[in-house]
PDB file of C-alpha atoms in Angstrom:
ATOM      1  CA  MET A   1      85.858 239.824 -66.487  1.00 57.00           C
ATOM      2  CA  ASP A   2      88.736 242.272 -66.286  1.00 51.00           C
ATOM      3  CA  ASN A   3      90.627 242.138 -62.997  1.00 50.00           C
ATOM      4  CA  GLN A   4      90.753 245.523 -61.317  1.00 50.00           C
ATOM      5  CA  ILE A   5      93.028 246.213 -58.388  1.00 46.00           C
ATOM      6  CA  THR A   6      91.019 247.828 -55.620  1.00 49.00           C
ATOM      7  CA  SER A   7      91.878 248.872 -52.093  1.00 74.00           C
ATOM      8  CA  PRO A   8      90.318 248.493 -49.592  1.00 89.00           C
ATOM      9  CA  ARG A   9      88.892 244.991 -50.035  1.00 95.00           C
ATOM     10  CA  LYS A  10      85.312 244.823 -51.260  1.00 97.00           C
ATOM     11  CA  VAL A  11      83.452 241.636 -52.085  1.00 98.00           C
ATOM     12  CA  THR A  12      79.890 241.382 -53.347  1.00 97.00           C
ATOM     13  CA  VAL A  13      78.131 238.038 -52.902  1.00 97.00           C
ATOM     14  CA  SER A  14      75.009 236.953 -54.754  1.00 95.00           C
ATOM     15  CA  GLY A  15      73.212 233.643 -55.035  1.00 92.00           C
ATOM     16  CA  ALA A  16      69.905 231.831 -54.772  1.00 86.00           C
ATOM     17  CA  LEU A  17      68.080 231.212 -51.496  1.00 84.00           C
ATOM     18  CA  GLY A  18      69.681 228.177 -49.889  1.00 88.00           C
ATOM     19  CA  SER A  19      73.058 228.647 -51.568  1.00 91.00           C
ATOM     20  CA  GLY A  20      74.613 229.847 -48.314  1.00 92.00           C
ATOM     21  CA  LYS A  21      74.911 233.463 -49.425  1.00 93.00           C
ATOM     22  CA  SER A  22      74.134 235.010 -46.054  1.00 92.00           C
ATOM     23  CA  ALA A  23      76.179 232.543 -44.016  1.00 94.00           C
ATOM     24  CA  VAL A  24      79.155 232.823 -46.353  1.00 97.00           C
ATOM     25  CA  SER A  25      79.111 236.616 -46.433  1.00 97.00           C
ATOM     26  CA  LYS A  26      78.825 236.763 -42.641  1.00 97.00           C
ATOM     27  CA  ALA A  27      81.698 234.300 -42.197  1.00 98.00           C
ATOM     28  CA  LEU A  28      83.875 236.258 -44.621  1.00 98.00           C
ATOM     29  CA  ALA A  29      83.094 239.549 -42.890  1.00 97.00           C
ATOM     30  CA  ASP A  30      83.885 237.965 -39.523  1.00 98.00           C
ATOM     31  CA  ARG A  31      87.196 236.677 -40.833  1.00 97.00           C
ATOM     32  CA  TRP A  32      88.129 240.063 -42.254  1.00 97.00           C
ATOM     33  CA  GLN A  33      86.642 241.869 -39.239  1.00 96.00           C
ATOM     34  CA  CYS A  34      84.769 244.232 -41.513  1.00 96.00           C
ATOM     35  CA  GLU A  35      81.235 245.494 -42.042  1.00 92.00           C
ATOM     36  CA  ARG A  36      78.644 243.344 -43.822  1.00 94.00           C
ATOM     37  CA  TYR A  37      75.738 244.933 -45.649  1.00 89.00           C
ATOM     38  CA  TYR A  38      72.611 243.131 -46.850  1.00 87.00           C
ATOM     39  CA  THR A  39      69.123 244.085 -47.991  1.00 78.00           C
ATOM     40  CA  GLY A  40      67.065 240.965 -47.383  1.00 75.00           C
ATOM     41  CA  ARG A  41      66.024 242.243 -43.986  1.00 66.00           C
ATOM     42  CA  ALA A  42      64.856 245.518 -45.509  1.00 68.00           C
ATOM     43  CA  PHE A  43      62.563 243.697 -47.925  1.00 75.00           C
ATOM     44  CA  ARG A  44      61.180 241.511 -45.138  1.00 75.00           C
ATOM     45  CA  MET A  45      60.544 244.552 -42.941  1.00 67.00           C
ATOM     46  CA  LEU A  46      58.805 246.341 -45.794  1.00 73.00           C
ATOM     47  CA  ALA A  47      56.640 243.297 -46.428  1.00 79.00           C
ATOM     48  CA  LYS A  48      55.746 243.022 -42.730  1.00 80.00           C
ATOM     49  CA  GLU A  49      54.817 246.700 -42.531  1.00 77.00           C
ATOM     50  CA  ARG A  50      52.405 246.189 -45.415  1.00 80.00           C
ATOM     51  CA  GLY A  51      51.055 242.898 -44.106  1.00 89.00           C
ATOM     52  CA  MET A  52      52.428 241.017 -47.103  1.00 88.00           C
ATOM     53  CA  THR A  53      54.758 238.145 -47.844  1.00 91.00           C
ATOM     54  CA  VAL A  54      58.177 238.647 -49.389  1.00 84.00           C
ATOM     55  CA  LEU A  55      56.874 237.084 -52.595  1.00 86.00           C
ATOM     56  CA  GLN A  56      54.021 239.600 -52.709  1.00 88.00           C
ATOM     57  CA  ILE A  57      56.325 242.566 -52.158  1.00 82.00           C
ATOM     58  CA  ASN A  58      58.547 241.273 -54.947  1.00 81.00           C
ATOM     59  CA  GLU A  59      55.514 241.116 -57.216  1.00 87.00           C
ATOM     60  CA  ILE A  60      54.720 244.736 -56.377  1.00 87.00           C
ATOM     61  CA  ALA A  61      58.328 245.679 -57.039  1.00 79.00           C
ATOM     62  CA  ALA A  62      57.934 244.163 -60.508  1.00 77.00           C
ATOM     63  CA  LYS A  63      55.444 246.969 -61.219  1.00 84.00           C
ATOM     64  CA  ASP A  64      56.758 249.711 -58.928  1.00 85.00           C
ATOM     65  CA  SER A  65      60.460 250.320 -59.489  1.00 75.00           C
ATOM     66  CA  SER A  66      60.626 252.783 -56.594  1.00 79.00           C
ATOM     67  CA  ILE A  67      60.942 249.855 -54.189  1.00 78.00           C
ATOM     68  CA  ASP A  68      64.106 248.703 -55.912  1.00 76.00           C
ATOM     69  CA  ARG A  69      65.399 252.233 -56.337  1.00 79.00           C
ATOM     70  CA  GLU A  70      65.247 252.747 -52.579  1.00 70.00           C
ATOM     71  CA  VAL A  71      68.153 250.351 -52.101  1.00 72.00           C
ATOM     72  CA  ASP A  72      70.127 251.103 -55.279  1.00 81.00           C
ATOM     73  CA  ASP A  73      71.738 254.226 -53.877  1.00 77.00           C
ATOM     74  CA  ILE A  74      72.982 252.278 -50.870  1.00 75.00           C
ATOM     75  CA  TYR A  75      75.181 250.149 -53.101  1.00 84.00           C
ATOM     76  CA  ARG A  76      76.385 253.120 -55.108  1.00 86.00           C
ATOM     77  CA  HIS A  77      77.437 254.775 -51.868  1.00 83.00           C
ATOM     78  CA  LEU A  78      79.252 251.662 -50.666  1.00 86.00           C
ATOM     79  CA  GLU A  79      81.418 251.762 -53.777  1.00 91.00           C
ATOM     80  CA  ASP A  80      82.998 254.953 -52.394  1.00 92.00           C
ATOM     81  CA  VAL A  81      83.398 253.852 -48.772  1.00 90.00           C
ATOM     82  CA  LYS A  82      87.073 253.697 -47.772  1.00 93.00           C
ATOM     83  CA  ALA A  83      86.866 250.477 -45.787  1.00 95.00           C
ATOM     84  CA  ASP A  84      86.774 246.723 -46.266  1.00 96.00           C
ATOM     85  CA  LEU A  85      83.222 245.575 -47.006  1.00 95.00           C
ATOM     86  CA  VAL A  86      81.301 242.390 -47.705  1.00 97.00           C
ATOM     87  CA  VAL A  87      77.964 243.054 -49.387  1.00 94.00           C
ATOM     88  CA  ASP A  88      75.334 240.318 -49.517  1.00 94.00           C
ATOM     89  CA  ALA A  89      72.765 241.346 -52.129  1.00 92.00           C
ATOM     90  CA  HIS A  90      71.608 240.114 -55.503  1.00 90.00           C
ATOM     91  CA  LEU A  91      72.582 243.200 -57.521  1.00 92.00           C
ATOM     92  CA  ALA A  92      75.294 244.800 -55.405  1.00 93.00           C
ATOM     93  CA  TRP A  93      77.880 243.669 -57.976  1.00 96.00           C
ATOM     94  CA  HIS A  94      76.118 245.793 -60.609  1.00 96.00           C
ATOM     95  CA  PHE A  95      76.310 248.960 -58.504  1.00 94.00           C
ATOM     96  CA  MET A  96      79.818 248.221 -57.207  1.00 95.00           C
ATOM     97  CA  PRO A  97      81.766 247.550 -60.416  1.00 95.00           C
ATOM     98  CA  ASN A  98      85.156 247.626 -58.691  1.00 94.00           C
ATOM     99  CA  SER A  99      84.240 244.925 -56.186  1.00 96.00           C
ATOM    100  CA  PHE A 100      85.209 241.254 -56.397  1.00 96.00           C
ATOM    101  CA  LYS A 101      81.969 239.745 -57.654  1.00 97.00           C
ATOM    102  CA  VAL A 102      81.074 236.298 -56.337  1.00 97.00           C
ATOM    103  CA  GLN A 103      78.059 234.220 -57.319  1.00 96.00           C
ATOM    104  CA  LEU A 104      77.094 231.130 -55.327  1.00 96.00           C
ATOM    105  CA  GLN A 105      75.269 228.433 -57.269  1.00 94.00           C
ATOM    106  CA  ILE A 106      73.555 225.306 -55.959  1.00 92.00           C
ATOM    107  CA  ASP A 107      71.475 222.373 -57.134  1.00 91.00           C
ATOM    108  CA  PRO A 108      67.830 223.545 -56.828  1.00 89.00           C
ATOM    109  CA  LEU A 109      66.711 220.479 -54.876  1.00 87.00           C
ATOM    110  CA  VAL A 110      69.645 220.757 -52.481  1.00 89.00           C
ATOM    111  CA  ALA A 111      68.747 224.405 -51.910  1.00 86.00           C
ATOM    112  CA  ALA A 112      65.090 223.541 -51.330  1.00 86.00           C
ATOM    113  CA  GLU A 113      66.051 220.847 -48.829  1.00 84.00           C
ATOM    114  CA  ARG A 114      68.251 223.295 -46.924  1.00 83.00           C
ATOM    115  CA  VAL A 115      65.487 225.884 -46.745  1.00 80.00           C
ATOM    116  CA  PHE A 116      62.823 223.363 -45.778  1.00 80.00           C
ATOM    117  CA  GLN A 117      64.927 221.945 -42.950  1.00 76.00           C
ATOM    118  CA  ASP A 118      66.287 225.232 -41.648  1.00 68.00           C
ATOM    119  CA  LYS A 119      64.275 226.117 -38.556  1.00 45.00           C
ATOM    120  CA  GLN A 120      65.553 229.670 -38.737  1.00 41.00           C
ATOM    121  CA  ARG A 121      63.552 230.117 -41.913  1.00 49.00           C
ATOM    122  CA  ASP A 122      60.260 228.866 -40.493  1.00 57.00           C
ATOM    123  CA  ASP A 123      58.534 232.234 -40.980  1.00 54.00           C
ATOM    124  CA  ARG A 124      59.546 232.328 -44.635  1.00 49.00           C
ATOM    125  CA  ILE A 125      58.367 228.764 -45.240  1.00 47.00           C
ATOM    126  CA  ASN A 126      55.131 228.849 -43.275  1.00 49.00           C
ATOM    127  CA  GLU A 127      53.892 232.013 -44.930  1.00 49.00           C
ATOM    128  CA  GLN A 128      53.289 229.855 -48.019  1.00 61.00           C
ATOM    129  CA  ASN A 129      52.382 226.643 -46.126  1.00 67.00           C
ATOM    130  CA  TYR A 130      54.779 224.477 -48.088  1.00 73.00           C
ATOM    131  CA  GLU A 131      54.162 220.774 -47.552  1.00 75.00           C
ATOM    132  CA  ASN A 132      57.370 219.326 -49.003  1.00 80.00           C
ATOM    133  CA  VAL A 133      60.741 220.051 -50.584  1.00 84.00           C
ATOM    134  CA  GLU A 134      59.346 219.929 -54.111  1.00 84.00           C
ATOM    135  CA  GLU A 135      56.924 222.767 -53.353  1.00 84.00           C
ATOM    136  CA  VAL A 136      59.767 224.845 -51.940  1.00 84.00           C
ATOM    137  CA  ALA A 137      61.870 224.164 -55.039  1.00 86.00           C
ATOM    138  CA  GLN A 138      59.047 225.233 -57.351  1.00 86.00           C
ATOM    139  CA  ALA A 139      58.401 228.418 -55.368  1.00 85.00           C
ATOM    140  CA  GLN A 140      62.100 229.294 -55.412  1.00 85.00           C
ATOM    141  CA  LEU A 141      62.254 228.747 -59.172  1.00 88.00           C
ATOM    142  CA  GLN A 142      59.287 231.066 -59.701  1.00 87.00           C
ATOM    143  CA  ARG A 143      60.762 233.687 -57.398  1.00 86.00           C
ATOM    144  CA  ARG A 144      64.144 233.576 -59.129  1.00 88.00           C
ATOM    145  CA  GLU A 145      62.613 233.903 -62.585  1.00 89.00           C
ATOM    146  CA  SER A 146      60.430 236.788 -61.402  1.00 87.00           C
ATOM    147  CA  ASN A 147      63.500 238.565 -60.031  1.00 86.00           C
ATOM    148  CA  ARG A 148      65.570 237.814 -63.124  1.00 91.00           C
ATOM    149  CA  GLN A 149      62.959 239.297 -65.453  1.00 90.00           C
ATOM    150  CA  ARG A 150      62.444 242.357 -63.259  1.00 82.00           C
ATOM    151  CA  TRP A 151      66.169 243.108 -63.168  1.00 87.00           C
ATOM    152  CA  LEU A 152      66.458 242.606 -66.916  1.00 92.00           C
ATOM    153  CA  ASP A 153      63.680 245.144 -67.416  1.00 88.00           C
ATOM    154  CA  LEU A 154      64.994 247.673 -64.884  1.00 84.00           C
ATOM    155  CA  TYR A 155      68.755 247.445 -65.333  1.00 91.00           C
ATOM    156  CA  ASP A 156      69.365 245.355 -68.462  1.00 94.00           C
ATOM    157  CA  VAL A 157      71.505 242.935 -66.440  1.00 93.00           C
ATOM    158  CA  ASP A 158      71.176 239.158 -66.360  1.00 93.00           C
ATOM    159  CA  ILE A 159      71.974 237.315 -63.137  1.00 91.00           C
ATOM    160  CA  ASP A 160      72.377 234.119 -65.172  1.00 90.00           C
ATOM    161  CA  ASN A 161      75.198 235.571 -67.288  1.00 93.00           C
ATOM    162  CA  PRO A 162      78.475 234.195 -65.870  1.00 93.00           C
ATOM    163  CA  ASP A 163      80.423 237.067 -67.441  1.00 94.00           C
ATOM    164  CA  ASN A 164      78.988 239.345 -64.757  1.00 95.00           C
ATOM    165  CA  PHE A 165      81.010 237.619 -62.044  1.00 96.00           C
ATOM    166  CA  ASP A 166      84.652 237.154 -61.158  1.00 95.00           C
ATOM    167  CA  LEU A 167      84.092 233.901 -59.294  1.00 96.00           C
ATOM    168  CA  ILE A 168      81.295 231.308 -59.424  1.00 96.00           C
ATOM    169  CA  ILE A 169      81.155 228.524 -56.842  1.00 96.00           C
ATOM    170  CA  ASP A 170      78.849 225.500 -56.665  1.00 95.00           C
ATOM    171  CA  THR A 171      78.065 225.250 -52.956  1.00 94.00           C
ATOM    172  CA  SER A 172      75.953 222.079 -53.142  1.00 92.00           C
ATOM    173  CA  GLU A 173      78.533 219.944 -51.321  1.00 91.00           C
ATOM    174  CA  LEU A 174      80.762 222.545 -49.686  1.00 94.00           C
ATOM    175  CA  GLY A 175      80.868 223.786 -46.104  1.00 94.00           C
ATOM    176  CA  ILE A 176      80.829 227.472 -45.219  1.00 96.00           C
ATOM    177  CA  GLU A 177      84.471 227.707 -44.146  1.00 96.00           C
ATOM    178  CA  HIS A 178      85.599 225.904 -47.289  1.00 96.00           C
ATOM    179  CA  ILE A 179      83.685 228.385 -49.432  1.00 97.00           C
ATOM    180  CA  VAL A 180      85.181 231.308 -47.521  1.00 98.00           C
ATOM    181  CA  ASP A 181      88.649 229.819 -48.024  1.00 97.00           C
ATOM    182  CA  ILE A 182      88.025 229.671 -51.783  1.00 96.00           C
ATOM    183  CA  ILE A 183      86.758 233.251 -51.922  1.00 97.00           C
ATOM    184  CA  GLU A 184      89.658 234.570 -49.885  1.00 95.00           C
ATOM    185  CA  ARG A 185      92.246 232.699 -51.945  1.00 94.00           C
ATOM    186  CA  GLN A 186      90.749 233.735 -55.271  1.00 95.00           C
ATOM    187  CA  PHE A 187      90.244 237.322 -54.105  1.00 95.00           C
ATOM    188  CA  GLU A 188      93.925 237.576 -53.272  1.00 92.00           C
ATOM    189  CA  ALA A 189      94.841 236.297 -56.743  1.00 92.00           C
ATOM    190  CA  TRP A 190      92.384 238.693 -58.393  1.00 92.00           C
ATOM    191  CA  HIS A 191      93.549 241.606 -56.259  1.00 87.00           C
ATOM    192  CA  SER A 192      97.121 240.899 -57.360  1.00 85.00           C
ATOM    193  CA  GLY A 193      96.077 240.966 -61.007  1.00 80.00           C
ATOM    194  CA  GLU A 194      96.471 237.228 -61.510  1.00 75.00           C
ATOM    195  CA  THR A 195      94.107 235.068 -63.522  1.00 68.00           C
ATOM    196  CA  ILE A 196      91.903 233.308 -61.002  1.00 65.00           C
ATOM    197  CA  THR A 197      91.276 229.577 -61.052  1.00 60.00           C
ATOM    198  CA  ASP A 198      87.937 228.220 -62.246  1.00 54.00           C
ATOM    199  CA  VAL A 199      86.467 226.689 -59.088  1.00 55.00           C
ATOM    200  CA  ALA A 200      82.823 226.623 -60.152  1.00 50.00           C
ATOM    201  CA  VAL A 201      82.618 222.904 -59.365  1.00 45.00           C
ATOM    202  CA  GLU A 202      85.449 222.527 -56.853  1.00 44.00           C
ATOM    203  CA  GLN A 203      84.430 220.027 -54.214  1.00 36.00           C
ATOM    204  CA  SER A 204      87.560 219.382 -52.160  1.00 34.00           C
TER     205      SER A 204
END
């Protein structure tokens, strides 16, 4: 992608469940002492209000684009905010074209293991009564493909197209602080107009 010099600093972070997207974006925002925006909570609240699971609300969103449109304008507005921002959302990069766009990738089974073992995600696991890691992995694959197709239909953007991102990192064997170090280092290079290093599989 073309490097664009932007000020203040704005980073959009996307990635599959279990990739560390939320933890990484929070750690980066803490390091920069800036605001962090995310929409996962909004979808969970909407699902709870309707007595549904997140998966069910996503299925409704596949037919009713107004649910997605409710959050689109938030990202468009953030593009104009004169402050450092870290935005943790699947499509924020699309609505914030001048941001530094980061995608976190992960081995599907590693992601499923993280989710299954994470006690903080008990409500998200138990709502489907998953018995093992393989069931979690299959559910995540179905959810990702459902989202991918919906976003292709609504916005004509493909989350699996690497050209949409400035930096792609495999987080399967990396700690949060290491990932934040990579993002910060590569952001600085990108912000200076330099060609950033390919660290998609950097492990050390």
